């Protein structure tokens, strides 16, 4: 064997040349280390960016789905609440379509059962009616329990429906006199035939009741204000429309304690 550097003869087993110290064989450890040394490959920026983009899209979709579900639940709740809250008025209005009709026939047509007495003594003592349909749920007004709503029916001697009244006792929950106003409500500026929306905006109160008769529809409001003497003055406001919902007239009744 010949040294590649000095070209002198060396033994086959020599690792270094005895003449010039040149390494004749490769270092096995170095070779192995190079072979198995971990290579740090550069990150593929495009792949990483794509993964982040897909992750962002997934999160966005999840957020949108969550928001959509929440909105759907809220919508369903609002619809249910609206249906429940309007049940009493809808019931009374349905009965009013049978004014002049025999009460038994009306019940059959409506698939309703009228009672001749309320389950609440406050209603029996304070209100005039021949038949009633009312809510099972109650509301307390000045220490007395009333149904949340009631549809009150009056009939003539021949048992034909004359009037139907819807009463929403929840309006009086906080105060039996209704809401507070800064002064007495005056509707003199409205002419006959005015639309309900205009008067409703001027009144700016939730109506306590509605009374349907053959020719009219009367909205009832309860409110109070502080008069010139500094006293609380309760008022019952009646605003009457014809069957086409065109304004006819209004009246205000001042309420005073019956017993002192």
Short mmCIF file of C-alpha atoms in Angstrom, two decimals:
data_model
loop_
_atom_site.label_atom_id
_atom_site.label_comp_id
_atom_site.label_asym_id
_atom_site.label_seq_id
_atom_site.Cartn_x
_atom_site.Cartn_y
_atom_site.Cartn_z
CA UNK A 1 0.00 0.00 0.00
CA UNK A 2 1.27 3.47 -0.87
CA UNK A 3 0.72 6.72 1.03
CA UNK A 4 -1.24 9.11 -1.18
CA UNK A 5 0.87 12.02 0.02
CA UNK A 6 4.51 10.91 0.24
CA UNK A 7 4.06 7.89 -2.04
CA UNK A 8 6.08 5.65 0.24
CA UNK A 9 5.10 2.11 1.07
CA UNK A 10 2.98 1.52 4.19
CA UNK A 11 1.37 -1.56 5.75
CA UNK A 12 -2.25 -2.41 4.97
CA UNK A 13 -3.15 -2.11 8.66
CA UNK A 14 -1.71 1.37 9.12
CA UNK A 15 -4.20 4.12 9.83
CA UNK A 16 -1.59 6.89 9.60
CA UNK A 17 1.46 7.04 7.34
CA UNK A 18 4.61 6.38 9.49
CA UNK A 19 6.53 8.76 7.28
CA UNK A 20 4.27 11.87 7.00
CA UNK A 21 1.41 11.18 9.48
CA UNK A 22 -1.24 11.38 6.78
CA UNK A 23 -4.52 9.61 7.69
CA UNK A 24 -4.83 6.60 5.44
CA UNK A 25 -8.35 5.45 6.56
CA UNK A 26 -11.52 7.50 7.25
CA UNK A 27 -12.66 8.04 10.85
CA UNK A 28 -15.52 5.56 11.41
CA UNK A 29 -17.06 7.55 14.26
CA UNK A 30 -17.09 10.72 12.19
CA UNK A 31 -18.68 8.85 9.29
CA UNK A 32 -21.38 7.38 11.48
CA UNK A 33 -22.07 10.73 13.11
CA UNK A 34 -22.42 12.43 9.76
CA UNK A 35 -24.70 9.67 8.54
CA UNK A 36 -27.11 9.87 11.48
CA UNK A 37 -26.79 13.52 12.36
CA UNK A 38 -30.21 15.18 12.47
CA UNK A 39 -30.71 17.56 9.65
CA UNK A 40 -32.57 20.79 10.43
CA UNK A 41 -34.77 21.27 7.44
CA UNK A 42 -36.20 24.73 6.85
CA UNK A 43 -39.95 25.11 7.48
CA UNK A 44 -42.18 25.30 4.47
CA UNK A 45 -43.75 28.73 5.01
CA UNK A 46 -46.51 28.09 2.50
CA UNK A 47 -47.66 24.90 4.25
CA UNK A 48 -47.62 26.58 7.67
CA UNK A 49 -49.56 29.55 6.33
CA UNK A 50 -52.09 27.24 4.71
CA UNK A 51 -52.61 25.33 7.96
CA UNK A 52 -53.09 28.57 9.89
CA UNK A 53 -55.57 29.78 7.28
CA UNK A 54 -57.57 26.54 7.48
CA UNK A 55 -57.54 26.76 11.29
CA UNK A 56 -58.80 30.36 11.16
CA UNK A 57 -61.57 29.36 8.75
CA UNK A 58 -62.63 26.52 11.05
CA UNK A 59 -62.75 28.84 14.06
CA UNK A 60 -64.73 31.42 12.10
CA UNK A 61 -67.24 28.79 10.96
CA UNK A 62 -67.61 27.56 14.54
CA UNK A 63 -68.20 31.11 15.79
CA UNK A 64 -70.76 31.80 13.05
CA UNK A 65 -72.60 28.54 13.78
CA UNK A 66 -72.65 29.35 17.52
CA UNK A 67 -73.98 32.86 16.88
CA UNK A 68 -76.64 31.49 14.51
CA UNK A 69 -77.79 28.94 17.10
CA UNK A 70 -77.98 31.60 19.84
CA UNK A 71 -79.98 33.94 17.58
CA UNK A 72 -82.34 31.11 16.66
CA UNK A 73 -82.95 30.29 20.33
CA UNK A 74 -83.59 33.97 21.12
CA UNK A 75 -86.00 34.23 18.18
CA UNK A 76 -87.92 31.14 19.30
CA UNK A 77 -88.14 32.49 22.86
CA UNK A 78 -89.41 35.86 21.60
CA UNK A 79 -92.03 34.18 19.42
CA UNK A 80 -93.21 31.98 22.29
CA UNK A 81 -93.34 34.95 24.69
CA UNK A 82 -95.23 37.00 22.12
CA UNK A 83 -97.75 34.21 21.56
CA UNK A 84 -98.23 33.70 25.29
CA UNK A 85 -98.50 37.41 26.04
CA UNK A 86 -101.07 37.91 23.27
CA UNK A 87 -103.18 34.88 24.11
CA UNK A 88 -105.72 36.75 26.24
CA UNK A 89 -106.34 39.51 23.71
CA UNK A 90 -106.51 37.01 20.84
CA UNK A 91 -109.02 34.92 22.79
CA UNK A 92 -111.23 37.92 23.51
CA UNK A 93 -111.03 39.16 19.92
CA UNK A 94 -112.04 35.73 18.64
CA UNK A 95 -115.11 35.75 20.90
CA UNK A 96 -115.98 39.30 19.77
CA UNK A 97 -116.53 37.98 16.24
CA UNK A 98 -119.63 36.21 17.62
CA UNK A 99 -121.31 39.27 19.11
CA UNK A 100 -125.06 38.85 18.57
CA UNK A 101 -124.72 35.06 18.42
CA UNK A 102 -126.08 32.62 21.01
CA UNK A 103 -123.36 32.01 23.59
CA UNK A 104 -123.69 28.22 23.41
CA UNK A 105 -123.28 28.29 19.63
CA UNK A 106 -120.28 30.60 19.95
CA UNK A 107 -118.59 28.23 22.39
CA UNK A 108 -119.13 25.32 20.03
CA UNK A 109 -117.81 27.24 17.03
CA UNK A 110 -114.79 28.49 18.96
CA UNK A 111 -114.20 25.17 20.71
CA UNK A 112 -114.04 27.08 24.00
CA UNK A 113 -115.68 26.57 27.37
CA UNK A 114 -116.95 29.68 29.16
CA UNK A 115 -117.25 29.71 32.94
CA UNK A 116 -119.92 31.70 34.78
CA UNK A 117 -117.58 32.44 37.68
CA UNK A 118 -113.93 33.37 38.03
CA UNK A 119 -111.50 31.33 40.09
CA UNK A 120 -110.39 34.67 41.58
CA UNK A 121 -112.69 36.40 44.07
CA UNK A 122 -111.28 39.80 43.16
CA UNK A 123 -112.71 39.41 39.66
CA UNK A 124 -116.10 38.15 40.88
CA UNK A 125 -116.50 41.10 43.26
CA UNK A 126 -115.13 43.90 41.09
CA UNK A 127 -116.11 43.14 37.50
CA UNK A 128 -119.42 42.72 35.69
CA UNK A 129 -119.75 39.68 33.42
CA UNK A 130 -121.94 36.69 32.63
CA UNK A 131 -119.23 34.37 31.35
CA UNK A 132 -115.47 34.35 31.58
CA UNK A 133 -112.33 32.72 30.22
CA UNK A 134 -109.19 33.51 32.18
CA UNK A 135 -105.53 32.71 32.62
CA UNK A 136 -104.54 30.04 35.11
CA UNK A 137 -101.52 32.14 36.08
CA UNK A 138 -102.10 34.92 38.57
CA UNK A 139 -100.75 38.37 39.32
CA UNK A 140 -100.97 40.27 42.60
CA UNK A 141 -102.43 43.77 42.47
CA UNK A 142 -102.44 45.67 45.77
CA UNK A 143 -102.50 42.44 47.77
CA UNK A 144 -105.27 40.79 45.76
CA UNK A 145 -104.71 37.97 43.27
CA UNK A 146 -106.13 38.30 39.78
CA UNK A 147 -105.65 36.22 36.65
CA UNK A 148 -102.95 37.60 34.37
CA UNK A 149 -105.70 38.19 31.82
CA UNK A 150 -109.41 37.59 31.43
CA UNK A 151 -111.95 37.62 28.59
CA UNK A 152 -115.29 38.75 30.04
CA UNK A 153 -118.56 38.17 28.18
CA UNK A 154 -121.97 39.78 28.75
CA UNK A 155 -125.18 38.46 27.18
CA UNK A 156 -128.78 39.66 26.78
CA UNK A 157 -131.91 37.93 28.07
CA UNK A 158 -131.80 35.53 25.15
CA UNK A 159 -128.19 34.53 25.88
CA UNK A 160 -126.81 36.34 22.86
CA UNK A 161 -123.37 37.87 23.28
CA UNK A 162 -123.52 41.65 23.71
CA UNK A 163 -120.01 42.70 24.74
CA UNK A 164 -116.60 41.13 25.14
CA UNK A 165 -113.97 42.69 27.38
CA UNK A 166 -110.28 41.86 27.53
CA UNK A 167 -108.56 42.78 30.80
CA UNK A 168 -104.78 42.66 31.21
CA UNK A 169 -104.19 42.72 34.95
CA UNK A 170 -100.43 42.53 34.51
CA UNK A 171 -100.50 46.22 33.51
CA UNK A 172 -101.61 47.02 37.08
CA UNK A 173 -99.04 44.80 38.78
CA UNK A 174 -96.80 47.64 39.96
CA UNK A 175 -99.61 50.09 40.69
CA UNK A 176 -103.37 49.55 40.65
CA UNK A 177 -103.74 53.08 39.27
CA UNK A 178 -101.54 52.28 36.29
CA UNK A 179 -98.58 54.26 35.03
CA UNK A 180 -97.57 57.76 36.12
CA UNK A 181 -97.92 60.66 33.68
CA UNK A 182 -96.70 64.21 34.10
CA UNK A 183 -100.18 65.62 33.46
CA UNK A 184 -103.69 64.71 32.33
CA UNK A 185 -103.91 63.28 28.81
CA UNK A 186 -105.74 65.50 26.33
CA UNK A 187 -106.81 64.14 22.94
CA UNK A 188 -108.87 67.12 21.79
CA UNK A 189 -106.59 67.74 18.80
CA UNK A 190 -107.63 64.46 17.17
CA UNK A 191 -110.59 64.53 14.80
CA UNK A 192 -113.03 61.72 14.17
CA UNK A 193 -111.65 59.18 11.75
CA UNK A 194 -108.07 59.50 13.03
CA UNK A 195 -106.01 56.33 12.99
CA UNK A 196 -105.31 54.33 16.12
CA UNK A 197 -101.53 54.55 15.73
CA UNK A 198 -101.54 58.35 16.05
CA UNK A 199 -103.64 58.31 19.20
CA UNK A 200 -101.64 55.43 20.66
CA UNK A 201 -98.41 57.41 20.23
CA UNK A 202 -99.98 60.46 21.90
CA UNK A 203 -101.28 58.41 24.83
CA UNK A 204 -97.99 56.54 25.24
CA UNK A 205 -99.41 53.94 27.62
CA UNK A 206 -100.09 50.22 27.51
CA UNK A 207 -103.82 49.70 27.46
CA UNK A 208 -105.36 47.88 30.39
CA UNK A 209 -108.34 46.55 28.48
CA UNK A 210 -110.43 46.48 25.31
CA UNK A 211 -114.22 46.28 25.08
CA UNK A 212 -115.86 45.09 21.87
CA UNK A 213 -119.53 45.80 21.22
CA UNK A 214 -121.66 45.57 18.09
CA UNK A 215 -120.56 48.95 16.70
CA UNK A 216 -117.49 50.01 18.67
CA UNK A 217 -114.11 49.01 20.02
CA UNK A 218 -113.09 50.80 23.21
CA UNK A 219 -109.52 50.90 24.55
CA UNK A 220 -109.19 51.38 28.31
CA UNK A 221 -106.14 52.97 29.95
CA UNK A 222 -105.36 53.57 33.60
CA UNK A 223 -102.86 56.17 34.74
CA UNK A 224 -102.28 58.81 37.40
CA UNK A 225 -100.65 62.19 37.72
CA UNK A 226 -99.92 64.72 40.44
CA UNK A 227 -102.56 67.47 40.41
CA UNK A 228 -102.15 71.13 41.37
CA UNK A 229 -102.85 70.33 45.01
CA UNK A 230 -99.98 67.86 45.04
CA UNK A 231 -102.30 64.85 45.30
CA UNK A 232 -102.10 61.70 43.19
CA UNK A 233 -105.01 61.74 40.76
CA UNK A 234 -105.95 58.35 39.23
CA UNK A 235 -107.70 58.43 35.84
CA UNK A 236 -109.49 55.90 33.64
CA UNK A 237 -109.16 56.89 29.98
CA UNK A 238 -111.55 55.40 27.40
CA UNK A 239 -110.73 55.85 23.71
CA UNK A 240 -113.46 54.63 21.38
CA UNK A 241 -113.18 53.55 17.73
CA UNK A 242 -115.67 52.17 15.23
CA UNK A 243 -115.44 48.65 13.82
CA UNK A 244 -113.06 49.90 11.11
CA UNK A 245 -110.71 51.14 13.86
CA UNK A 246 -111.42 54.80 13.09
CA UNK A 247 -111.43 57.16 16.05
CA UNK A 248 -114.78 58.37 17.41
CA UNK A 249 -114.30 60.00 20.83
CA UNK A 250 -112.62 59.73 24.22
CA UNK A 251 -113.53 60.28 27.86
CA UNK A 252 -111.56 60.63 31.07
CA UNK A 253 -112.95 59.62 34.45
CA UNK A 254 -111.25 60.82 37.62
CA UNK A 255 -111.15 58.11 40.29
CA UNK A 256 -111.59 58.88 43.98
CA UNK A 257 -111.52 56.53 47.00
CA UNK A 258 -114.89 54.87 47.52
CA UNK A 259 -114.47 54.55 51.25
CA UNK A 260 -112.48 56.62 53.73
#
